[in-house]
XYZ file of C-alpha atoms in Angstrom:
62
model
C -22.655 13.820 -21.452
C -21.289 11.245 -23.706
C -18.893 12.763 -24.394
C -17.560 14.696 -21.407
C -17.421 10.857 -20.317
C -15.344 9.679 -23.810
C -12.847 12.160 -22.380
C -12.299 12.060 -19.311
C -11.823 8.833 -19.928
C -8.948 8.793 -22.172
C -6.886 11.665 -20.214
C -7.127 8.341 -17.803
C -5.896 6.191 -20.075
C -2.863 8.303 -20.289
C -2.065 8.729 -16.720
C -2.637 5.722 -16.073
C 0.663 4.116 -16.747
C 2.527 5.834 -14.789
C 0.217 5.693 -12.245
C 1.005 2.214 -12.007
C 4.631 2.745 -12.177
C 4.542 4.655 -9.498
C 1.865 2.002 -7.372
C 4.163 -0.656 -7.741
C 6.941 1.232 -7.211
C 5.992 2.496 -3.914
C 4.382 -1.863 -3.335
C 8.010 -2.791 -3.747
C 9.955 -0.325 -1.439
C 7.113 -1.147 1.058
C 7.501 -4.887 0.253
C 11.267 -3.941 1.119
C 10.688 -2.444 4.284
C 8.264 -5.245 5.268
C 11.213 -7.806 4.000
C 14.108 -5.726 6.295
C 11.995 -5.761 9.764
C 11.194 -9.040 9.129
C 7.165 -8.236 9.444
C 4.952 -11.083 8.901
C 0.644 -11.935 8.541
C 1.630 -12.274 12.812
C 1.747 -8.690 12.924
C -1.397 -8.251 11.731
C -2.762 -10.248 13.976
C -5.991 -9.260 16.623
C -4.697 -7.762 19.954
C -6.244 -6.463 23.449
C -6.097 -2.697 22.476
C -4.424 -1.733 25.173
C -0.488 -2.165 23.152
C 1.223 -5.200 25.271
C 3.028 -7.305 24.058
C 1.910 -6.273 20.643
C 4.678 -7.382 18.267
C 2.952 -5.776 14.937
C 2.941 -2.758 17.138
C 6.267 -2.950 17.525
C 7.669 -3.853 14.240
C 6.070 -1.208 12.538
C 7.700 1.424 15.047
C 10.921 0.554 13.321
């Protein structure tokens, strides 16, 4: 069992740097889009649930 765990960890360690690079790239793309559309923390505040005058929903749909 321990040998299988070590083998799995080795495989994971081989792919971890690549996965990290992909995650950083995707995060950068998302943050760039948020900045371009001027999405802020206010856009994620609680709403009534009806969607009327929901600034966050409107921004994220763009």
